[in-house]
mmCIF file of C-alpha atoms and ligand atoms in Angstrom:
data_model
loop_
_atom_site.group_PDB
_atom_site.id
_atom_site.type_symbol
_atom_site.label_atom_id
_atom_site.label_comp_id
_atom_site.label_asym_id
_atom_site.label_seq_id
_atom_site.Cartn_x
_atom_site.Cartn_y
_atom_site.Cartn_z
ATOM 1 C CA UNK B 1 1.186 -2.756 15.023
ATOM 2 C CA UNK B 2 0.768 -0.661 17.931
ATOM 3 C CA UNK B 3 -0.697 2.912 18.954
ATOM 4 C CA UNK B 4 0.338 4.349 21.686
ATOM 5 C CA UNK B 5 1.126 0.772 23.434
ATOM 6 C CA UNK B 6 -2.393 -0.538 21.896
ATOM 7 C CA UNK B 7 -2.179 -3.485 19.008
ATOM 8 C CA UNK B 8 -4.376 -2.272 16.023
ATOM 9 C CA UNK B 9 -4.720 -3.548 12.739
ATOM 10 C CA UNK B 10 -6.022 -1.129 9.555
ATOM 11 C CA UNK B 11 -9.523 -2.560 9.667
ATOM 12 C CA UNK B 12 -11.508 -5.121 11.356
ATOM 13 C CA UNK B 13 -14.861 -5.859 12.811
ATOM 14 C CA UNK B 14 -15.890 -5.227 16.612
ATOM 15 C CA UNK B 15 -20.022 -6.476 17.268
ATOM 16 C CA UNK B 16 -20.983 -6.493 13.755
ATOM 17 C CA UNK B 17 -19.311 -3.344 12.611
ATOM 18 C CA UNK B 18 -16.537 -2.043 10.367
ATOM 19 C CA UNK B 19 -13.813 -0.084 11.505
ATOM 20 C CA UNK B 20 -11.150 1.590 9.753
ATOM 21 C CA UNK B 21 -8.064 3.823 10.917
ATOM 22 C CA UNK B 22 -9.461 7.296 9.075
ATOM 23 C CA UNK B 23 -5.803 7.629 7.346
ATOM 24 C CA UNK B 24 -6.822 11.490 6.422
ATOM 25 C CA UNK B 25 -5.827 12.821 9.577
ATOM 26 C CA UNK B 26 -2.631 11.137 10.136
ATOM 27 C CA UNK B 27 -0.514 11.646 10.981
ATOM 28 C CA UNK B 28 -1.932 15.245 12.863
ATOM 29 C CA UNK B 29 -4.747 13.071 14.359
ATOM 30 C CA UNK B 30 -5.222 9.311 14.975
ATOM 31 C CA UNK B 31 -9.121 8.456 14.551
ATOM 32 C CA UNK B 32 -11.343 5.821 13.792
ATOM 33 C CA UNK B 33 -14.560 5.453 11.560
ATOM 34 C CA UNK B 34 -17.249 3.065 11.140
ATOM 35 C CA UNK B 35 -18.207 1.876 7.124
ATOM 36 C CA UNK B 36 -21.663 1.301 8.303
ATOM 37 C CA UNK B 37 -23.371 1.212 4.523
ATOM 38 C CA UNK B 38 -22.476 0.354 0.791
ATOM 39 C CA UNK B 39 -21.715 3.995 -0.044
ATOM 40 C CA UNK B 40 -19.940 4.470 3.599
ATOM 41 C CA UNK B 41 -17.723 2.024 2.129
ATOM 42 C CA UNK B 42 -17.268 3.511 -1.441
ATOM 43 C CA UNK B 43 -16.533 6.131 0.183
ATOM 44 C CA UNK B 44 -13.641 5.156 2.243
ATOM 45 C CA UNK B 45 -11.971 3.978 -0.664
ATOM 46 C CA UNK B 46 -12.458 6.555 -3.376
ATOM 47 C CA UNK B 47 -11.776 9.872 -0.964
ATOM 48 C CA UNK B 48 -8.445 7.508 0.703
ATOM 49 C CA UNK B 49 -9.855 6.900 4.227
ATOM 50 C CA UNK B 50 -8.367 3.523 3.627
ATOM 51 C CA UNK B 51 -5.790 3.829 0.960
ATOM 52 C CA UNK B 52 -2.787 1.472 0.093
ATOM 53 C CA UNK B 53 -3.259 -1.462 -2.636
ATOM 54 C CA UNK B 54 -3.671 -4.529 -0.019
ATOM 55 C CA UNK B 55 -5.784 -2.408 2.354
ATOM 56 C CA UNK B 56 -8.065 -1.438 -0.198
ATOM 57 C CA UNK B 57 -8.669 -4.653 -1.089
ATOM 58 C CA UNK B 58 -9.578 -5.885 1.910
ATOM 59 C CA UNK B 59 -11.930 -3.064 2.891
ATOM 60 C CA UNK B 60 -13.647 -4.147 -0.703
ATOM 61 C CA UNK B 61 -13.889 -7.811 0.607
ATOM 62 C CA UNK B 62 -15.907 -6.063 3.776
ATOM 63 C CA UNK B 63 -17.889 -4.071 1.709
ATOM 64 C CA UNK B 64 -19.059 -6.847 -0.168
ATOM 65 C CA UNK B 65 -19.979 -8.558 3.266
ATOM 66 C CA UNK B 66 -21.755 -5.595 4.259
ATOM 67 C CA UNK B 67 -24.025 -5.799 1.443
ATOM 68 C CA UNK B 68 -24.771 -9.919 1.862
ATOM 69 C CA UNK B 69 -25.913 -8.569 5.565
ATOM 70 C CA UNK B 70 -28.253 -6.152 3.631
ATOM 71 C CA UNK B 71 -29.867 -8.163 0.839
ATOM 72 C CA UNK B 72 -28.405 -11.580 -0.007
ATOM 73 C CA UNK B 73 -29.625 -11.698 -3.958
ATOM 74 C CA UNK B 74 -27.440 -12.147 -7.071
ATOM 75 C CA UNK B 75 -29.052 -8.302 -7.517
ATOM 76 C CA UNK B 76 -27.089 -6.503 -4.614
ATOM 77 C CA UNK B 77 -24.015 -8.784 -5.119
ATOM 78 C CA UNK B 78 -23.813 -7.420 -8.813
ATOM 79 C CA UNK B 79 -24.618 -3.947 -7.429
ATOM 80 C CA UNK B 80 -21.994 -4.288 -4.802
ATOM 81 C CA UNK B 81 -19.586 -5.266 -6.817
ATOM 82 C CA UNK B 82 -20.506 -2.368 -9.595
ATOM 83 C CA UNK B 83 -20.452 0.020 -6.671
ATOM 84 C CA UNK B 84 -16.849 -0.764 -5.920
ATOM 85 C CA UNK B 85 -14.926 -1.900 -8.648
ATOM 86 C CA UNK B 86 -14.250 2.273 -9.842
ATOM 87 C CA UNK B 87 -13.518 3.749 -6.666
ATOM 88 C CA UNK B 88 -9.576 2.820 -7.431
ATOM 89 C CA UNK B 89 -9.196 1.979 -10.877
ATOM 90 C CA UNK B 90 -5.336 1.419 -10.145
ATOM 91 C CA UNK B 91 -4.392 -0.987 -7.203
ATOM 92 C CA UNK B 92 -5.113 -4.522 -8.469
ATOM 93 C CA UNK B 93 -6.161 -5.461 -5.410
ATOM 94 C CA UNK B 94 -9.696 -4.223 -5.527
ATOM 95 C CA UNK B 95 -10.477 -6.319 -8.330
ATOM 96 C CA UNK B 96 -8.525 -9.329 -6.947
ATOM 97 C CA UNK B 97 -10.800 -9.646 -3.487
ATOM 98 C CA UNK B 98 -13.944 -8.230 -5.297
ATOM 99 C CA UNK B 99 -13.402 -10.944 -7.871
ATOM 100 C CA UNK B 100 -12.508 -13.612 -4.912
ATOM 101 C CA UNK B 101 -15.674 -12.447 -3.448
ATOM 102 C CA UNK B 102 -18.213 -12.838 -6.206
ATOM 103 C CA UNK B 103 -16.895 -16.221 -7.280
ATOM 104 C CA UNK B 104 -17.482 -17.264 -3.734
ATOM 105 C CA UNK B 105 -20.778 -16.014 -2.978
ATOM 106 C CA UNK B 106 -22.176 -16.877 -6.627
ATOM 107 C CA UNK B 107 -21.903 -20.551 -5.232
ATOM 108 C CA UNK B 108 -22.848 -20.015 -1.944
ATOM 109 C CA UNK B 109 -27.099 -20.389 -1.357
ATOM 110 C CA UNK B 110 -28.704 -16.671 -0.717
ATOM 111 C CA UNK B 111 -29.156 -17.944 3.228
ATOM 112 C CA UNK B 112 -25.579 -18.726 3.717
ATOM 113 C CA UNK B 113 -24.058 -15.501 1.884
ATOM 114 C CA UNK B 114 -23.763 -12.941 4.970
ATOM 115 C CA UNK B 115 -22.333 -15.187 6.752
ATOM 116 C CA UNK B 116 -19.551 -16.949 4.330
ATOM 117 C CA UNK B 117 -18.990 -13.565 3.074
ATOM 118 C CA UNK B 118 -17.908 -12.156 6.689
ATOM 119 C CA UNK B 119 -15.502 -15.106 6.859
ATOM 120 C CA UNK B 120 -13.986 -14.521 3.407
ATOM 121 C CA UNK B 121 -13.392 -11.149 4.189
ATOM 122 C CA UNK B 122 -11.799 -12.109 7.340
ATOM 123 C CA UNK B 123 -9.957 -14.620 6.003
ATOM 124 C CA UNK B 124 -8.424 -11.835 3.078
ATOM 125 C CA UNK B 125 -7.657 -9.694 5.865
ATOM 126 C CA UNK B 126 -5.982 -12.693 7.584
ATOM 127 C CA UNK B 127 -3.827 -13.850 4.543
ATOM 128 C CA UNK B 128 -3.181 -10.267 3.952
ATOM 129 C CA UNK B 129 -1.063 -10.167 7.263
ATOM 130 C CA UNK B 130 0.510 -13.311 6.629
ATOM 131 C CA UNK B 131 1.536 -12.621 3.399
ATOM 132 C CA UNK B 132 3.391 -9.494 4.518
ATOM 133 C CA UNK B 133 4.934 -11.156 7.718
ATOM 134 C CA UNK B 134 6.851 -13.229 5.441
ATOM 135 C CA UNK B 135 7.634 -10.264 2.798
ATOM 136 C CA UNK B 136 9.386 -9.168 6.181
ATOM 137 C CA UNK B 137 11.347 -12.321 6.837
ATOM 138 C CA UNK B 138 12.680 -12.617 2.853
ATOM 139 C CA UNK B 139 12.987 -8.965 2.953
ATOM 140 C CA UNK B 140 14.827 -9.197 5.938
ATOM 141 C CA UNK B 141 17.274 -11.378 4.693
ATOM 142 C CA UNK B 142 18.644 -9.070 2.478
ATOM 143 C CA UNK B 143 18.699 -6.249 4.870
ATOM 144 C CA UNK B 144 21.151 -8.447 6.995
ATOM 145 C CA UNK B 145 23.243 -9.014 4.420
ATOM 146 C CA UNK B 146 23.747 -5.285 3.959
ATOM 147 C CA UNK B 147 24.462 -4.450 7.582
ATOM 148 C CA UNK B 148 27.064 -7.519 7.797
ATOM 149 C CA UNK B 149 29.060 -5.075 5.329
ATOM 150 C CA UNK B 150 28.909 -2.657 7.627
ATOM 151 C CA UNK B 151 31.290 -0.828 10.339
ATOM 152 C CA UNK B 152 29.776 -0.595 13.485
ATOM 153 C CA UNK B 153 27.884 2.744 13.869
ATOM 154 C CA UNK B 154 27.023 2.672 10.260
ATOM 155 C CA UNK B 155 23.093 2.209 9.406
ATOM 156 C CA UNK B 156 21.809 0.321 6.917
ATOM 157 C CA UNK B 157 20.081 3.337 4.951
ATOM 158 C CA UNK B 158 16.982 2.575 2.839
ATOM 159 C CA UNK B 159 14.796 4.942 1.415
ATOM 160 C CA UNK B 160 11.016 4.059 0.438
ATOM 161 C CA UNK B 161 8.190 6.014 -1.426
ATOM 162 C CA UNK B 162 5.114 6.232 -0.568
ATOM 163 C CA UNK B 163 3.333 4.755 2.592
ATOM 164 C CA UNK B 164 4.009 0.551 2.243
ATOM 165 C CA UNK B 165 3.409 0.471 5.769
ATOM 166 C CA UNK B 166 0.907 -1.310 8.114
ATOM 167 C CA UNK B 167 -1.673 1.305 7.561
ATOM 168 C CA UNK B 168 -1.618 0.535 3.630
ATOM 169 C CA UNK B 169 -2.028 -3.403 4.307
ATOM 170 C CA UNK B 170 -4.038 -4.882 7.345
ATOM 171 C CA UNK B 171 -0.742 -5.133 9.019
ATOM 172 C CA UNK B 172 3.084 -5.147 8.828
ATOM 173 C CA UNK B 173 2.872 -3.238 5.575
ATOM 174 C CA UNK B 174 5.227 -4.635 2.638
ATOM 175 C CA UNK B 175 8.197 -2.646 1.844
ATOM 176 C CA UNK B 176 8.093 -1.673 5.783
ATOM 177 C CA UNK B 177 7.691 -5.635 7.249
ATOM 178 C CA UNK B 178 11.370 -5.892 6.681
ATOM 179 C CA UNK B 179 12.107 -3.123 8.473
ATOM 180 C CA UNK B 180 9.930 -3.794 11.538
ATOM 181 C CA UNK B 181 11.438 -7.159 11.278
ATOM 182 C CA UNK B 182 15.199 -6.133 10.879
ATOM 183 C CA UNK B 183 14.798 -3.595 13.969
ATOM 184 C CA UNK B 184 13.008 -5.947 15.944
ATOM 185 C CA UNK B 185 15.999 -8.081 15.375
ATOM 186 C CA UNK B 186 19.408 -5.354 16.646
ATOM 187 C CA UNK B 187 20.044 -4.231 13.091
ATOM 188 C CA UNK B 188 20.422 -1.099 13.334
ATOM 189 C CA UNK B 189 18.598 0.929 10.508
ATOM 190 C CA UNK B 190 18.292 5.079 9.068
ATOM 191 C CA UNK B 191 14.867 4.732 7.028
ATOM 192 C CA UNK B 192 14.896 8.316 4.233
ATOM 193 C CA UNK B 193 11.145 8.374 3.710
ATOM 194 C CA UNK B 194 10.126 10.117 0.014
ATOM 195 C CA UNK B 195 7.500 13.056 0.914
ATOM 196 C CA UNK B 196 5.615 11.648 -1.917
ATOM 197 C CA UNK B 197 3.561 15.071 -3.121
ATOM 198 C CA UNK B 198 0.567 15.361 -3.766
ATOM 199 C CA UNK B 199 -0.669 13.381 -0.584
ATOM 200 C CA UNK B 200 2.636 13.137 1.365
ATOM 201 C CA UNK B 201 1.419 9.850 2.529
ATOM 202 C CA UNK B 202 5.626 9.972 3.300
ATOM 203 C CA UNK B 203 4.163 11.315 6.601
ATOM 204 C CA UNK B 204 2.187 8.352 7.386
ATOM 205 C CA UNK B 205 5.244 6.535 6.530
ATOM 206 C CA UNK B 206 7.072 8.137 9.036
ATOM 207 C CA UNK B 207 4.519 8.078 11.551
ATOM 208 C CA UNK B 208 4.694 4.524 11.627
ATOM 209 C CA UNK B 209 8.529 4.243 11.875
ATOM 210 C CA UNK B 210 8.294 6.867 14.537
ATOM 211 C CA UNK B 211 5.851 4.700 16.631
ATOM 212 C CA UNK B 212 7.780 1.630 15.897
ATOM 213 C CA UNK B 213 11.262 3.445 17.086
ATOM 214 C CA UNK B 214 12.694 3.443 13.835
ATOM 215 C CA UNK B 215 15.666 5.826 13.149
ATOM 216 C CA UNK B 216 14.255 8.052 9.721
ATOM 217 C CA UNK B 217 14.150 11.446 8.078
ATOM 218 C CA UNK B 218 11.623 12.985 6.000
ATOM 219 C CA UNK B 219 13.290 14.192 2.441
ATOM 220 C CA UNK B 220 11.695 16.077 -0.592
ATOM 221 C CA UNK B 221 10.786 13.458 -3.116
ATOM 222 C CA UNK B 222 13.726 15.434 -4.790
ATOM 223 C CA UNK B 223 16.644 14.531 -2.710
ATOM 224 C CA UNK B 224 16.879 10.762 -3.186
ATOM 225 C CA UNK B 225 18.853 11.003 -6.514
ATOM 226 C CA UNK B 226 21.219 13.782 -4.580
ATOM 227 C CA UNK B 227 21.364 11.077 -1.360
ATOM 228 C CA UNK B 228 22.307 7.745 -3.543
ATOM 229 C CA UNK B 229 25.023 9.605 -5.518
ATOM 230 C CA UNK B 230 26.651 10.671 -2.160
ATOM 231 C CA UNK B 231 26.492 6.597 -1.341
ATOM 232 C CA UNK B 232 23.936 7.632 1.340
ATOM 233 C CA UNK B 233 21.101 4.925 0.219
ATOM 234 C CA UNK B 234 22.082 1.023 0.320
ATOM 235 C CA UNK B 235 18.944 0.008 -0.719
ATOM 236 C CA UNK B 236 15.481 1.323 -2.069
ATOM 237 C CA UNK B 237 12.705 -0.355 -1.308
ATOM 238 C CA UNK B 238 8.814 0.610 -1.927
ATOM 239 C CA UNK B 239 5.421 -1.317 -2.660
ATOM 240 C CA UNK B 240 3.209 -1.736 -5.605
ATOM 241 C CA UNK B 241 -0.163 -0.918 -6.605
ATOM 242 C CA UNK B 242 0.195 -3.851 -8.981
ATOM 243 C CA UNK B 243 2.944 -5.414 -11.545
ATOM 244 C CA UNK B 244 2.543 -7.178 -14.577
ATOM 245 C CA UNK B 245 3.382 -11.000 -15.152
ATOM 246 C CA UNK B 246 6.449 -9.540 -16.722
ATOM 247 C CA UNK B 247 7.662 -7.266 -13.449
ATOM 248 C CA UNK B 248 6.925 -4.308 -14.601
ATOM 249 C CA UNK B 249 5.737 -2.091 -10.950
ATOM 250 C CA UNK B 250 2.965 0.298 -10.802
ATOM 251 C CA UNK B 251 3.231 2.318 -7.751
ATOM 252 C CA UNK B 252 2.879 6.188 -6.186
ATOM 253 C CA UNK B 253 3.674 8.180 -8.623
ATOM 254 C CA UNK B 254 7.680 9.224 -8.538
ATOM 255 C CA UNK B 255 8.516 5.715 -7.933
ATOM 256 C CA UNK B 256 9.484 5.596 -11.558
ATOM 257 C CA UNK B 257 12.054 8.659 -11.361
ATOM 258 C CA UNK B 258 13.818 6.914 -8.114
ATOM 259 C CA UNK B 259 13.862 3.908 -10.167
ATOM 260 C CA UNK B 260 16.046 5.624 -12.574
ATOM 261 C CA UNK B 261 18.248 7.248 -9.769
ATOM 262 C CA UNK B 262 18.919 4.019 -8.088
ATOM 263 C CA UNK B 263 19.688 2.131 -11.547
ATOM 264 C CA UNK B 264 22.542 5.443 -12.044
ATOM 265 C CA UNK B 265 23.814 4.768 -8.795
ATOM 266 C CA UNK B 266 24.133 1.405 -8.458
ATOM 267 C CA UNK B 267 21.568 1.082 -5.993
ATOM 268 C CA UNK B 268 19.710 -2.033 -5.400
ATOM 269 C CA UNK B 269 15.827 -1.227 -6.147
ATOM 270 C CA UNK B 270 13.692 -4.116 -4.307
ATOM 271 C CA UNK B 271 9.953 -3.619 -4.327
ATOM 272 C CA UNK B 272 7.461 -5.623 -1.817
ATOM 273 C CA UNK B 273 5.016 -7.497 -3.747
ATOM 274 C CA UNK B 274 2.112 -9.567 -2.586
ATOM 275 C CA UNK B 275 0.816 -11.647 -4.951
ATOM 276 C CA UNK B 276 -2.319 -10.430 -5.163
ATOM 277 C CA UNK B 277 -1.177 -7.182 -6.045
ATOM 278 C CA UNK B 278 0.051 -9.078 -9.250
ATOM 279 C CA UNK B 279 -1.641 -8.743 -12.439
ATOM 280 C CA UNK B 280 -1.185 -11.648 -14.574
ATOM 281 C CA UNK B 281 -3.307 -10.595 -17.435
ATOM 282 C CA UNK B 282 -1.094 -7.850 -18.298
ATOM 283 C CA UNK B 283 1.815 -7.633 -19.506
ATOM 284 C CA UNK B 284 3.057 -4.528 -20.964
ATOM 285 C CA UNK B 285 2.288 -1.928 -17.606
ATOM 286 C CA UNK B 286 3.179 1.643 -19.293
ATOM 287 C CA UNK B 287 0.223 0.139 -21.691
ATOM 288 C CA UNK B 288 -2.476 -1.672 -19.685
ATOM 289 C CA UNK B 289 -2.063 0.197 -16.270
ATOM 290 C CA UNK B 290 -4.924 2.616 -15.910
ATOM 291 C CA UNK B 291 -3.656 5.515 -13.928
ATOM 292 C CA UNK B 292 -5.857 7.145 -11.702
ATOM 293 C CA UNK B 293 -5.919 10.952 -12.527
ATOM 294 C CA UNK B 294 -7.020 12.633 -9.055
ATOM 295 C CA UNK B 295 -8.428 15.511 -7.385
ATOM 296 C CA UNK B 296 -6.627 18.712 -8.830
ATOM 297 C CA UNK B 297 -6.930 19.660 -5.505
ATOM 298 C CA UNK B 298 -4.680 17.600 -4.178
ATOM 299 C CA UNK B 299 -1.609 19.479 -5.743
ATOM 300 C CA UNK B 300 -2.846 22.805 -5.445
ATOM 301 C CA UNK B 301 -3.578 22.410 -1.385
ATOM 302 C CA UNK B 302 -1.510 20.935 1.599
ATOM 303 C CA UNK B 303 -2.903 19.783 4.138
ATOM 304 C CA UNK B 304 -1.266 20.216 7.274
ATOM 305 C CA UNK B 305 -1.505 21.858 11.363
ATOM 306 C CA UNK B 306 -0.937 25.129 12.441
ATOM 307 C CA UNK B 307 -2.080 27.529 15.253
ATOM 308 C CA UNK B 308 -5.922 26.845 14.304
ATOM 309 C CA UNK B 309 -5.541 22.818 13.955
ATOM 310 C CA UNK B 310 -5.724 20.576 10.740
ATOM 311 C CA UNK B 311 -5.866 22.893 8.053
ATOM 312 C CA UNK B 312 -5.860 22.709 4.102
ATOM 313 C CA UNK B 313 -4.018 25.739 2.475
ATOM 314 C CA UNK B 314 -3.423 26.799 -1.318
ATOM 315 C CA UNK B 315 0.081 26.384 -2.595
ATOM 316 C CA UNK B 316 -0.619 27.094 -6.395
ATOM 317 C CA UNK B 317 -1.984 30.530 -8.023
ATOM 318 C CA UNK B 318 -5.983 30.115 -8.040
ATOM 319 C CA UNK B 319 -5.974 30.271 -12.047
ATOM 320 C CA UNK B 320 -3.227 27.347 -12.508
ATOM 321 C CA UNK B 321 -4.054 24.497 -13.865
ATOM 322 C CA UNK B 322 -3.191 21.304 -11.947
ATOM 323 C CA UNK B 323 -2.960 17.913 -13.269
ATOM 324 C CA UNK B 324 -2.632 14.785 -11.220
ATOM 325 C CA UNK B 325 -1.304 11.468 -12.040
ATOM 326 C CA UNK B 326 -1.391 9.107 -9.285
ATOM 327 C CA UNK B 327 0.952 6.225 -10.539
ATOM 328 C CA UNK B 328 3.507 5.672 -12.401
ATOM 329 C CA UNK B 329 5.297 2.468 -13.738
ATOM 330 C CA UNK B 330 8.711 1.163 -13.215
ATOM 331 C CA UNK B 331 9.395 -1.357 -15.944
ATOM 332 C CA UNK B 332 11.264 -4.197 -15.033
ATOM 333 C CA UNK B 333 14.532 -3.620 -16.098
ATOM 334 C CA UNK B 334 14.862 -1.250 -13.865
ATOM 335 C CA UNK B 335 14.021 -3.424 -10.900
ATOM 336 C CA UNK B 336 16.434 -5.598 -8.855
ATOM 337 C CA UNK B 337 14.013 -8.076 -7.466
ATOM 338 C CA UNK B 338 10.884 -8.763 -6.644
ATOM 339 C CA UNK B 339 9.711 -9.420 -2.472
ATOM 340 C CA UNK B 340 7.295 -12.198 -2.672
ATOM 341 C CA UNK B 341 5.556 -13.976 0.212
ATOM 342 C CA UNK B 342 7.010 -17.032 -1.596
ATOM 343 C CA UNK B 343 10.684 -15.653 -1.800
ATOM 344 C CA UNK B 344 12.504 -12.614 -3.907
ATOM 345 C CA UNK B 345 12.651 -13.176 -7.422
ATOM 346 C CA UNK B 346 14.470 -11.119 -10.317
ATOM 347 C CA UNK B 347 11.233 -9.372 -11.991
ATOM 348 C CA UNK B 348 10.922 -11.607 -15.352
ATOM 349 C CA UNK B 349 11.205 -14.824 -13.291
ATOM 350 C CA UNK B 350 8.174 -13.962 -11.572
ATOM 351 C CA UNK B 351 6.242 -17.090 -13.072
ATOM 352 C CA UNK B 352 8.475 -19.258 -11.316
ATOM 353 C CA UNK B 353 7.800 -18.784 -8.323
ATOM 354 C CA UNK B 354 3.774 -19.024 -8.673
ATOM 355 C CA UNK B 355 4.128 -21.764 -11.340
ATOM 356 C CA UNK B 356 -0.049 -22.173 -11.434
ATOM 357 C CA UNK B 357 0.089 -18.926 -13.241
ATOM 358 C CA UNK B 358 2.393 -19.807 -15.767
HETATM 359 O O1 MRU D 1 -2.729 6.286 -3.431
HETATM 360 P P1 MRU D 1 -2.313 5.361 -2.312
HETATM 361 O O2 MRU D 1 -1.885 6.080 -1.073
HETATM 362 O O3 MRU D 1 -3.351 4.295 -2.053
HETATM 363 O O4 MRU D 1 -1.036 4.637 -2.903
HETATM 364 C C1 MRU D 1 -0.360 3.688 -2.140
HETATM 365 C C2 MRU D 1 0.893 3.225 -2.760
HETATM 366 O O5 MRU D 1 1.275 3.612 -3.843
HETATM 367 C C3 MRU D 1 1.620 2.151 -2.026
HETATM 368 O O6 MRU D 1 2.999 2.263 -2.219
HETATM 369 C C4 MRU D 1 1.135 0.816 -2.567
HETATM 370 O O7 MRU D 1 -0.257 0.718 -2.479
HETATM 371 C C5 MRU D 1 1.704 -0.305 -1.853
HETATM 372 S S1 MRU D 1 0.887 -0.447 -0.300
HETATM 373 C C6 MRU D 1 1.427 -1.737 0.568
#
């Protein structure tokens, strides 16, 4: 998607280097870093330079090449992949490409590796944009179907959580693809973007729809419930961290409560799924998710700009103690279907649709 008029994607490489959009200052200040060792990498992902399942994935995928460029042994690729595996214990899709990776270069001889590993890491990043281009077309074809009920001069109003935008995946995002796609196509949309405490990546989210032209407003992670019983939300729609064989959805943490609100209401709950944000070993995810449990710090500051620039203040008393669960999980039930790159499926019909997982 574009900056300021210029296509970008989340990450890529420019004369043998790895770039990422720095997602901690956004959406205050838009800048760019180069991963230019293992750690550099590591780093990235554990302290949420690059953050959102998909994205973090494929930044793994480049790590991995990074480290083939370094030392191509069966040594470093073990240490690579130790190095990375922990930094999200959460979004599926760190294990997915690191996994993809290793079973690749394993096979591949030790004079070949930095090379096939840069083109399986482009090649993740690649399928990674496809795969949410045509979340945005299925998507999209339930947005239309909403806005053909509606009077003209009456928005199709969906609220997300989180950031499930472009700067979460390589590109397009998932839950946002179909809204990209549905504006890009006349429909006209109201977006009510979740502030999504601790992080408030519900700023990046509306960053994005900002640049994009994208009617939206900003709400407390507390007003959705107040907004759907008013018959102010037609649709919810968020991403996934990863989901269970079964459908159950592990996402930002809150996801769960607006869940609940929507099921109340009446309110169709979609969530944007690529597959490999799918976890088809588990299948119970209130059980078998890990949660991350993060930085205290994130509760007890905000980040934000004032008179003196990008600033972190306190919000809590310096004594409290903060805890910090990162996800949550949605089971199934509560989910009205599933946005695959392969279609939109009700949540325990998942199998069907990726019948060599069955
Ligand atoms: O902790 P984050 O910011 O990495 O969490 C991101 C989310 O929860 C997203 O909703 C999810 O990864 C889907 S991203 C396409």
């Amino acid at each position: 998607m574009k900056v300021n008029g210029k296509p970008y994607r989340s990450i890529w490489d420019e004369d043998g280097l790895v770039k990422v959009i720095d997602q901690r200052w956004l959406p205050h200040d838009f800048r760019i870093a180069t991963l230019i060792d293992l750690d550099g990498f590591a780093t990235a992902i554990r302290d949420m330079w690059v953050r959102g399942a998909p994205l973090i994935g494929a930044t793994a995928a480049y790590g991995m090449a990074h480290a083939m460029t370094t030392s191509p042994t069966d040594t470093t690729l073990t240490a690579a992949y130790d190095r990375l595996i922990d930094t999200r214990p959460t979004a599926i899709n760190l294990k997915w490409a690191l996994d993809r990776c290793r079973a690749t270069l394993s096979d591949t001889p030790e004079p070949q590796r930095a090379a096939t590993a840069l083109t399986l890491a482009r090649a993740i990043a690649d399928e990674d944009v496809e795969i949410n281009r045509r979340i945005g077309e299925y998507g999209f074809e339930i947005i239309e179907k909403i806005a053909a009920q509606k009077q003209p001069g009456d928005p199709v109003r969906l609220l997300t959580h989180c950031n499930a935008g472009w700067i979460a995946t390589v590109d397009w995002g998932t839950a946002t693809s179909p809204m990209y796609q549905a504006a890009d196509k006349g429909i006209d949309l109201h977006v009510w973007v979740d502030e999504t405490r601790p992080r408030n990546q519900g700023a990046l989210t509306s960053w994005e729809l900002g640049s994009h032209g994208i009617s939206h407003s900003y709400i407390t992670d507390n007003a959705g419930g107040h907004l759907m019983q008013h018959g102010l939300v037609d649709m919810v729609i968020t991403g996934t961290d990863r989901t269970t064989a079964t459908g159950d959805v592990c996402n930002k943490i809150g996801t769960y409560l607006k869940a609940l609100a929507a099921h109340d209401n009446g309110v169709p709950f979609y969530v944007a799924l690529p597959s490999p944000t799918i976890d088809w070993t588990v299948s119970d995810g209130i059980r078998d998710i890990p949660i991350e449990d993060r930085d205290p710090r994130e509760v007890s500051h905000v980040l934000g700009t004032g008179p003196n620039g990008i600033d972190s203040v306190r919000v809590t008393p310096p004594d409290s103690p903060v805890a910090n669960p990162a996800f949550d999980v949605t089971p199934a039930r509560l989910v009205t279907g599933l946005i695959t790159e392969r279609g939109v499926v009700a949540p325990h019909d998942l199998k069907s649709l990726f019948p060599e997982h069955a």
